[in-house]
Coordinates of C-alpha atoms in Angstrom, one line a residue:
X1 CA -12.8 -65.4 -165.2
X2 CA -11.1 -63.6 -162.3
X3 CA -13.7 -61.3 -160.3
X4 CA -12.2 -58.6 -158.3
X5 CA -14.2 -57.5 -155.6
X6 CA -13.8 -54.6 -153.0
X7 CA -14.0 -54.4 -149.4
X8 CA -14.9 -51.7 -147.0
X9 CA -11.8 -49.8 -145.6
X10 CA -10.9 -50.4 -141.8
X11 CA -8.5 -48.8 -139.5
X12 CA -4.7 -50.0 -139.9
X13 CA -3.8 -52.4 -137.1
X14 CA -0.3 -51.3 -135.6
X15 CA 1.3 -52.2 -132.3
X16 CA 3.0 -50.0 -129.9
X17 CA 4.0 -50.5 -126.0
X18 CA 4.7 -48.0 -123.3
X19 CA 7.2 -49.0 -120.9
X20 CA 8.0 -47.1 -118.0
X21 CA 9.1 -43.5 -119.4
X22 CA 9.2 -44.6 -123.4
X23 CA 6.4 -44.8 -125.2
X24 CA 7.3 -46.7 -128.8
X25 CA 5.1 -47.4 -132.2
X26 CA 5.6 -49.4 -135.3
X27 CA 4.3 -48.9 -138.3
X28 CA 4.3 -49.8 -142.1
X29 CA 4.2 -48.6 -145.2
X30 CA 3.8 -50.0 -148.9
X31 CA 4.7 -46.8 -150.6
X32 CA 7.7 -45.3 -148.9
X33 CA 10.1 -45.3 -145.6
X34 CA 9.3 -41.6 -145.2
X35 CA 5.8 -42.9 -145.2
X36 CA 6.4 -45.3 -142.4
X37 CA 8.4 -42.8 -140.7
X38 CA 5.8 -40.4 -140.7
X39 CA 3.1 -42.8 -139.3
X40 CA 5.4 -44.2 -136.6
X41 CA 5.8 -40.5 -135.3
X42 CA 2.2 -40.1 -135.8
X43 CA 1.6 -43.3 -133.8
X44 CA 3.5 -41.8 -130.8
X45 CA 2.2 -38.8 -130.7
X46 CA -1.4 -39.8 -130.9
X47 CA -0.9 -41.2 -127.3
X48 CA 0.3 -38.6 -125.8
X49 CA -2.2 -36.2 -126.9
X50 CA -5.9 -36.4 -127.2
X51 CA -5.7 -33.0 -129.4
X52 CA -3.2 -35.1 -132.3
X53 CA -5.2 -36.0 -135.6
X54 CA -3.8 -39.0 -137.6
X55 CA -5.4 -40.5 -141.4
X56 CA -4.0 -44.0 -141.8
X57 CA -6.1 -46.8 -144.1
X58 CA -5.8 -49.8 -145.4
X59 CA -7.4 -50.9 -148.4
X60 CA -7.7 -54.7 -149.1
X61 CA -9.0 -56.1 -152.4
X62 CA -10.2 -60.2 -152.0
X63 CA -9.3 -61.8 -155.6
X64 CA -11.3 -64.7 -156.8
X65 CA -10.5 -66.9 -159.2
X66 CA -11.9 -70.0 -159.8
X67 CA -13.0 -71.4 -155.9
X68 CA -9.6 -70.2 -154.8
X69 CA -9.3 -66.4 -153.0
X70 CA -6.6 -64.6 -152.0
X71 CA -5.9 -60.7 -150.3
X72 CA -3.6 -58.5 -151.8
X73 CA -3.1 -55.3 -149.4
X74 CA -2.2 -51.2 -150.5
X75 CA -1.8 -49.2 -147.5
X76 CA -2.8 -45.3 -148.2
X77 CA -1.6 -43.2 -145.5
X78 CA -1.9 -39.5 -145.1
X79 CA 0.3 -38.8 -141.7
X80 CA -0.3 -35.4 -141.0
X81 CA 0.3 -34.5 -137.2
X82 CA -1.2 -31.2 -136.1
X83 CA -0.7 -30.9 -132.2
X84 CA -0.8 -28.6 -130.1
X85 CA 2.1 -30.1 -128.5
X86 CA 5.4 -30.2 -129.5
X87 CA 7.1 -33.5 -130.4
X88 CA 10.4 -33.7 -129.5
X89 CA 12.8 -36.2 -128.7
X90 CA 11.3 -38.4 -130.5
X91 CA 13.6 -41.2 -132.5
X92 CA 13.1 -42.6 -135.4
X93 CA 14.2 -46.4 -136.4
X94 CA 14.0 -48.0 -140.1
X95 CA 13.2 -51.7 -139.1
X96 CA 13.9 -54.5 -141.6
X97 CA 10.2 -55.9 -143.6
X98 CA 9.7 -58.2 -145.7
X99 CA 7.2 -56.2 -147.7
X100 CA 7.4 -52.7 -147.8
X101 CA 8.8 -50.4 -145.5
X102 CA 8.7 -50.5 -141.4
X103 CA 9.8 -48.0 -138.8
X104 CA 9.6 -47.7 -135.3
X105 CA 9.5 -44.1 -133.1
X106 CA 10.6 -44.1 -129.5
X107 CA 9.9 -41.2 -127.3
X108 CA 12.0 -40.2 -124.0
X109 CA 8.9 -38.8 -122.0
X110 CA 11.9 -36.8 -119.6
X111 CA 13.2 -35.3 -122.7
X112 CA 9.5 -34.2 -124.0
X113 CA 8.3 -32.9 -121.0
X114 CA 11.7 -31.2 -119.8
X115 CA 10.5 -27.9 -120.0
X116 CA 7.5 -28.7 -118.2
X117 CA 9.0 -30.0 -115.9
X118 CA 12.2 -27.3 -115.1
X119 CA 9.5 -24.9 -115.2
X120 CA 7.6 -26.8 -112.2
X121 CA 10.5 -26.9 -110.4
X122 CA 11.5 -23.2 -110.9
X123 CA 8.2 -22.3 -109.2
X124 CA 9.0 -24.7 -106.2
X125 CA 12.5 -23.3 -105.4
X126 CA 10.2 -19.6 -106.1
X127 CA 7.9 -21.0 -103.2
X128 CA 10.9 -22.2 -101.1
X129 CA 12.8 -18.8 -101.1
X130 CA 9.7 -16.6 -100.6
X131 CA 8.4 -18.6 -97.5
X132 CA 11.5 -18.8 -96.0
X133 CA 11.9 -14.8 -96.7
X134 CA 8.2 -14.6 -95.2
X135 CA 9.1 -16.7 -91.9
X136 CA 12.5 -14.8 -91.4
X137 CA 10.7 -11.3 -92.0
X138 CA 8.4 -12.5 -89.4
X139 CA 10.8 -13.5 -86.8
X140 CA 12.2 -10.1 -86.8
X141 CA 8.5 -8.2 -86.5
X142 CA 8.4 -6.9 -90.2
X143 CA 4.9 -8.0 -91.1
X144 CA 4.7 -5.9 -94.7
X145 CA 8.0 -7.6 -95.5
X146 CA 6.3 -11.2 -94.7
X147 CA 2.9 -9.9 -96.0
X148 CA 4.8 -8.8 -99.4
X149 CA 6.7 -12.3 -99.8
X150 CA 2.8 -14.4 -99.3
X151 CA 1.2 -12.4 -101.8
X152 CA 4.2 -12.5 -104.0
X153 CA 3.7 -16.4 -104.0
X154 CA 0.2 -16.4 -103.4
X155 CA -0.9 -17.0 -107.1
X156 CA 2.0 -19.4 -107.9
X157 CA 0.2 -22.3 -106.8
X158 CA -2.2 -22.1 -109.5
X159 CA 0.8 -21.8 -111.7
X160 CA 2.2 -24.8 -110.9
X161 CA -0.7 -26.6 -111.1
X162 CA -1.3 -25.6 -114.3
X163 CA 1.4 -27.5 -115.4
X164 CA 0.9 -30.4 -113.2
X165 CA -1.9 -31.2 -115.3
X166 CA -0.4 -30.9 -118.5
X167 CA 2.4 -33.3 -117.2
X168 CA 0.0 -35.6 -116.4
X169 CA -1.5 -35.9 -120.0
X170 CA 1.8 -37.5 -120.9
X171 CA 3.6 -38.4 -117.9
X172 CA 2.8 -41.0 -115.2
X173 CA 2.5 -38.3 -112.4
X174 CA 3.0 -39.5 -108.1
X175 CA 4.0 -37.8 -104.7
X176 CA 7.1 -36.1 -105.8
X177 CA 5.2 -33.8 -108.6
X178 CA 3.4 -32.2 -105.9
X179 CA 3.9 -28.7 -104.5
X180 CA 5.2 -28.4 -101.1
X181 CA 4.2 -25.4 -99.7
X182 CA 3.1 -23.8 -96.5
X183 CA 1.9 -20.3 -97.5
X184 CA -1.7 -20.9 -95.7
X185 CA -0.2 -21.7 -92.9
X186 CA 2.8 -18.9 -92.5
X187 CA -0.1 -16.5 -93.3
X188 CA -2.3 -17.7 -90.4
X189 CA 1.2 -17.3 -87.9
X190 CA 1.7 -13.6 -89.7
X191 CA -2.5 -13.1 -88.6
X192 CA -2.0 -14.6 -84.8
X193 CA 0.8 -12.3 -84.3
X194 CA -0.6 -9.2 -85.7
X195 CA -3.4 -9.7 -83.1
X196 CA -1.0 -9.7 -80.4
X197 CA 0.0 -6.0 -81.5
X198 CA -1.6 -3.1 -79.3
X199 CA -1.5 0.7 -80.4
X200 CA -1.3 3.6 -78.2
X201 CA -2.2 7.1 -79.5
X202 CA -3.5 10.7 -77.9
X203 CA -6.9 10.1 -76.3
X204 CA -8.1 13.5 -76.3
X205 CA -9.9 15.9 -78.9
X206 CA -7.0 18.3 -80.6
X207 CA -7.5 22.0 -80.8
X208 CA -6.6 23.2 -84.2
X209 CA -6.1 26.9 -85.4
X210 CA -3.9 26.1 -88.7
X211 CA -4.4 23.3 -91.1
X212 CA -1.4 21.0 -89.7
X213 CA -0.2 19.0 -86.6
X214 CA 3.0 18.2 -85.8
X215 CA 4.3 16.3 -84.1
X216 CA 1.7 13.2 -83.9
X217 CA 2.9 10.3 -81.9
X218 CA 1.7 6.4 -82.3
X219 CA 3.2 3.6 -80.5
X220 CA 3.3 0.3 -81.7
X221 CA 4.0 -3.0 -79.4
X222 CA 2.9 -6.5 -78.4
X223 CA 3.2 -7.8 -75.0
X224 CA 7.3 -8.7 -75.5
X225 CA 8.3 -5.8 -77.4
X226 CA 7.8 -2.2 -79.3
X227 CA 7.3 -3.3 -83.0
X228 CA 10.1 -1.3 -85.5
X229 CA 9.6 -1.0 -88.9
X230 CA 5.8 -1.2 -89.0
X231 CA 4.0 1.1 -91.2
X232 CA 0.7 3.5 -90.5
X233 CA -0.8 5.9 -92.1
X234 CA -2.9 9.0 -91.2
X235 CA -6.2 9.5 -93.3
X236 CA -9.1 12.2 -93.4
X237 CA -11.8 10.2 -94.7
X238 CA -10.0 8.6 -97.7
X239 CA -7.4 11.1 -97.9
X240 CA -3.8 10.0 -97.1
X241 CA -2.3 12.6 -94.9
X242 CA 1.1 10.9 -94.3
X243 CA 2.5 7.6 -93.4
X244 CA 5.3 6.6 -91.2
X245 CA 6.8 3.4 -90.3
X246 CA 8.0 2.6 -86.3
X247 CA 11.4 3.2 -84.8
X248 CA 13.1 1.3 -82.8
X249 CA 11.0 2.8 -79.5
X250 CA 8.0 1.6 -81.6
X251 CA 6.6 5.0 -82.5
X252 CA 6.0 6.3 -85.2
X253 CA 5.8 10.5 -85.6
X254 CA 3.8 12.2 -88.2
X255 CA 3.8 15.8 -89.3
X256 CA 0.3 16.1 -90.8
X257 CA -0.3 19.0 -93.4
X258 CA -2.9 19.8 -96.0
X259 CA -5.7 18.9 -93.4
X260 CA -9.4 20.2 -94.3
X261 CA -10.3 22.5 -91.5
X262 CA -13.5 23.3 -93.2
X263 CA -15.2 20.8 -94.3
X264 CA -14.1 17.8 -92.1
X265 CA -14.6 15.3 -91.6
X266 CA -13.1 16.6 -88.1
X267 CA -11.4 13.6 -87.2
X268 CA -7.9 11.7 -88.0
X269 CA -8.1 8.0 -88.3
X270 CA -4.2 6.3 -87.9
X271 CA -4.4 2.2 -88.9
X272 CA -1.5 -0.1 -90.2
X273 CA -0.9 -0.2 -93.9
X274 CA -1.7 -3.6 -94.6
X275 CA -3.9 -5.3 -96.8
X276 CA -7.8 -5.5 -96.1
X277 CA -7.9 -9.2 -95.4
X278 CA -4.8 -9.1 -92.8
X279 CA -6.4 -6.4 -91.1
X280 CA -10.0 -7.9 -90.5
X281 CA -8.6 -11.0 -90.3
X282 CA -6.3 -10.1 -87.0
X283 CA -9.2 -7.5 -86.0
X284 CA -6.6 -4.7 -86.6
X285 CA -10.1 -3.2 -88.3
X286 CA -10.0 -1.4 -85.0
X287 CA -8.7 1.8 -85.6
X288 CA -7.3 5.1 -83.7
X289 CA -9.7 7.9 -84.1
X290 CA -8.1 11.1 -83.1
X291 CA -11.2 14.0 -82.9
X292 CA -10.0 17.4 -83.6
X293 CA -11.9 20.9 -83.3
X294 CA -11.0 23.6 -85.2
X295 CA -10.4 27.4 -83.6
X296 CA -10.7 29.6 -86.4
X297 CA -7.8 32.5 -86.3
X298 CA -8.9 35.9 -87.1
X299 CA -6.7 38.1 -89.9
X300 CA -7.3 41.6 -90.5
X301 CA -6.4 43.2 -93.6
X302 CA -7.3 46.7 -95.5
X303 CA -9.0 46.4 -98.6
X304 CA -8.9 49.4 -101.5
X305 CA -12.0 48.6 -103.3
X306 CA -12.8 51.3 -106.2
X307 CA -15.4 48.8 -107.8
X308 CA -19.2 49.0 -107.3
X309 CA -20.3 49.3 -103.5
X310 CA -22.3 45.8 -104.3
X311 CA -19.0 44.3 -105.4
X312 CA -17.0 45.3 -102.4
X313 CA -19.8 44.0 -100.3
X314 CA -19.5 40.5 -101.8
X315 CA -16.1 40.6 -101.2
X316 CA -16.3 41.4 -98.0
X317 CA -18.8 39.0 -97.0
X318 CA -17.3 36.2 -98.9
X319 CA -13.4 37.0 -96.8
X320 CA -16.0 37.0 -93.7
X321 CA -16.5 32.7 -94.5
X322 CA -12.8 32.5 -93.9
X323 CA -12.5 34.7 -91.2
X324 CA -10.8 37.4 -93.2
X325 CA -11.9 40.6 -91.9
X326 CA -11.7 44.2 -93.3
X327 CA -10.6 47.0 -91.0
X328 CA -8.8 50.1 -90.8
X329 CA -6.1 49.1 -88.2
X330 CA -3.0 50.5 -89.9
X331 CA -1.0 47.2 -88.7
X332 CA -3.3 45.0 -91.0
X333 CA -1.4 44.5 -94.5
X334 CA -3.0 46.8 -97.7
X335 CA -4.7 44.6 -100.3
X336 CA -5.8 46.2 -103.5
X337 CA -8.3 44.7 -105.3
X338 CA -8.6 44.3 -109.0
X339 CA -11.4 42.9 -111.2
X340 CA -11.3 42.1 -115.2
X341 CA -14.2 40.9 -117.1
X342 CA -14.3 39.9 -120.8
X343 CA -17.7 39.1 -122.6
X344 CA -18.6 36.0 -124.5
X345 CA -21.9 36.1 -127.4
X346 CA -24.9 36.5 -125.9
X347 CA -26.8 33.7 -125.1
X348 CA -30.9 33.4 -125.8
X349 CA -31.9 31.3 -122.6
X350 CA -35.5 31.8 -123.5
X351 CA -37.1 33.3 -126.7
X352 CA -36.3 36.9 -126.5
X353 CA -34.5 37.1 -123.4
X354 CA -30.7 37.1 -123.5
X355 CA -28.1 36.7 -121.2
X356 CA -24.2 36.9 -121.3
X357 CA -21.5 34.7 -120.5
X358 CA -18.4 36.4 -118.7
X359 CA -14.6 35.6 -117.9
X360 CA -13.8 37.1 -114.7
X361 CA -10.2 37.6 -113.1
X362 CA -9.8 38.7 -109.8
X363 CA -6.4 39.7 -108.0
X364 CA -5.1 40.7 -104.4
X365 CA -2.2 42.2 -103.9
X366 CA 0.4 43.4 -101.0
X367 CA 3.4 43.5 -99.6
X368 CA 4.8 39.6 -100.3
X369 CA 0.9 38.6 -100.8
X370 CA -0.6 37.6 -104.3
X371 CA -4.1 36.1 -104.3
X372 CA -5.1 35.3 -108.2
X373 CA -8.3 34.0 -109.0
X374 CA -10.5 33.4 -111.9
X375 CA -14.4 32.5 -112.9
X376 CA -16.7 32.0 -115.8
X377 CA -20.4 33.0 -114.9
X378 CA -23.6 34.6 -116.9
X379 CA -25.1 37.6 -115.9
X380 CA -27.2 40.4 -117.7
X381 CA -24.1 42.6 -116.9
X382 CA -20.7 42.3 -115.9
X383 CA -21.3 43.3 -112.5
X384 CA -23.6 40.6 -112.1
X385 CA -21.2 38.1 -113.2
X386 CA -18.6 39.6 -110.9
X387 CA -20.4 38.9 -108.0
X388 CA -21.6 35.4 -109.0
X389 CA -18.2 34.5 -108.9
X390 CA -16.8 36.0 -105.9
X391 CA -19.9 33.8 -104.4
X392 CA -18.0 31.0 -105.1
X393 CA -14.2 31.6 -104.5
X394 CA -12.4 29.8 -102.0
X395 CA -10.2 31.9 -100.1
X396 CA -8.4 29.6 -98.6
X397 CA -5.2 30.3 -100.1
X398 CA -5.5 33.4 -99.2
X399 CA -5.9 33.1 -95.7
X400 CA -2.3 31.0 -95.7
X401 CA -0.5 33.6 -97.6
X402 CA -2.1 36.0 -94.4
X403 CA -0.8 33.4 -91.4
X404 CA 1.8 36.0 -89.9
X405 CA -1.2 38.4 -89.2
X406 CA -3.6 36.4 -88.0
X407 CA -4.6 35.7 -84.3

């Protein structure tokens, strides 16, 4: 009586070789070519990538019959590739077999990693151009165009190291794959000569009447040469004022507007445009601080006030802030003053007491002068609300629409 007994599954023994750039695998198949197609291409991509999943068994059976045994063999395969890479290139062979069905896959490693590797060396030639713009830009004394070209290729190191590695999951990697690059070093020569540079600027405390200065010279040079083409800019505090970039005499003239007269900070602050880590790098941290004082002109104008004596006051000591005084002098231009208010729905602040929220428009007017001017306040009445908000207006405006008639 024949007895028929089972064995435990085990792994399906194939062979493969890599040689050089070709990685090859053989595999079988008792139930199709398309099988052993499918688990030769399998067998090739499972060595190039960790990420590939493969099912391949064979199932032997040992028959006994009588004191004689023999193995008859059923391979079951399941080939299903899931990668995160994609295999191409890969070739496919049907091999002759005695049994079954045999095939053999052979993968050109330049062909699969082509892209990987055109990619790696776009970024080189990237690297190549932008120091050699970097080192010419230098040469001529245009650090922001040298500064620009580094921090263009600053991160593309990274880049190409990225792909370095996932190369080198598949491809025997030497020497040759490496970067060459000398951005570290093209940035240190861009920081030794911008500490060469010296800047020369007024040295005295300005005088200011009017919100502006012009004209506002800074010259830029190192011990050779005035520096063209370098670019500074004028701050308030954080405030950009204007920026200029060097001429050919090195200096660069600004005509600075817009400047806050009133509530400072009373002092102009001229550095090079550059990024924060040139700068204290190459101690250019060192600013010029230009002080300025501010003489306050004084304009003169007539005022026809019809509203509430207590209104007129406010105004008149509000204009006062600005030095914008009220007089009779018939020179001084005729304002007439105008004030619209427009009630909102009580509101209860506490029980039983109310108070009301106001709109309030208020208007100057003369000869080629228009000061508009609005305000939302509460107040138990209008009036109230009219003066809370000429509390508050900045007359500033004003006092530049008034410029030819001040002294």
């Amino acid at each position: 009586m024949k007895t028929l007994k089972m064995v435990a599954l085990c792994t399906m023994l194939v062979a493969y070789a890599q040689a050089g750039k070709i990685i090859t695998y053989t595999a079988t198949s008792q139930e199709s070519q398309e099988e052993a197609n499918n688990a030769a291409i399998a067998g090739v991509a499972k060595q190039i990538s960790a990420q590939v999943k493969v099912n391949q068994t064979l199932n032997k059976e040992e028959i006994t019959s009588g004191k004689e045994s023999s193995f008859s063999e059923s391979f079951l395969s399941n080939s299903k590739v899931s990668s995160d890479i994609q295999v191409k290139g890969v070739v496919v062979k049907k091999e002759p077999a005695a049994k079954g069905f045999k095939a053999t896959a052979t993968l050109d490693l330049d062909e699969f990693t082509a892209d990987i590797q055109f990619k790696m060396k776009s970024i080189q030639l990237d690297v190549t151009k932008l120091e050699e713009t970097a080192r010419d830009a230098l040469n001529k004394g245009r650090f922001d165009s040298a500064i620009e070209a580094i921090e263009k290729a600053k991160p593309l190191p990274a880049q190409y190291n990225v792909l370095v590695n996932e190369l080198g999951k598949v491809y025997p990697i030497n020497e040759s794959h490496r970067l060459k690059h000398d951005l570290q070093g093209i940035k240190s020569d861009i920081v030794r000569e911008l500490s060469k540079l010296k800047f020369e600027g007024p040295s005295q405390p300005l005088q200011l009447s009017k919100p502006e200065i012009s004209p506002l010279e800074v010259t830029v040079s190192n011990e050779k040469e005035f520096i063209e083409g370098f670019t500074l800019v004028a701050k308030q505090g954080r405030t950009v004022l204007d920026e200029r970039q060097t001429q050919k005499d090195g200096t660069a003239r600004f005509n600075i507007k817009n400047i806050d007269i009133d509530k400072g900070p009373f002092v102009f602050v001229i550095e090079p445009n550059l990024p924060e880590d040139y700068l204290t790098a190459s101690g250019l941290r060192k600013k010029i601080e230009i002080d300025f004082k501010v003489s306050q002109t004084r304009c003169n104008i007539n005022v026809q006030c019809k509203e509430d004596a207590t209104i007129c006051s406010a105004l008149e000591k509000g204009l006062a802030k600005k030095s914008i005084f009220i007089d009779s002098d018939a020179k001084s231009p005729i304002l007439k003053l105008n004030i619209s208010t427009s009630a909102g729905k009580p509101i209860e602040y506490v029980p039983g007491k109310f108070t009301t929220p106001y709109d309030v428009n208020l208007s100057l007017k003369g000869d080629n002068i228009t000061f508009l001017t609005s305000g939302h306040e509460n107040g138990k009445r209008e009036m109230d609300a009219a003066i809370a908000v000429i509390k508050k207006i900045n007359f500033t405006p004003l006092k530049k629409q008034l410029d030819d008639y001040c002294k």
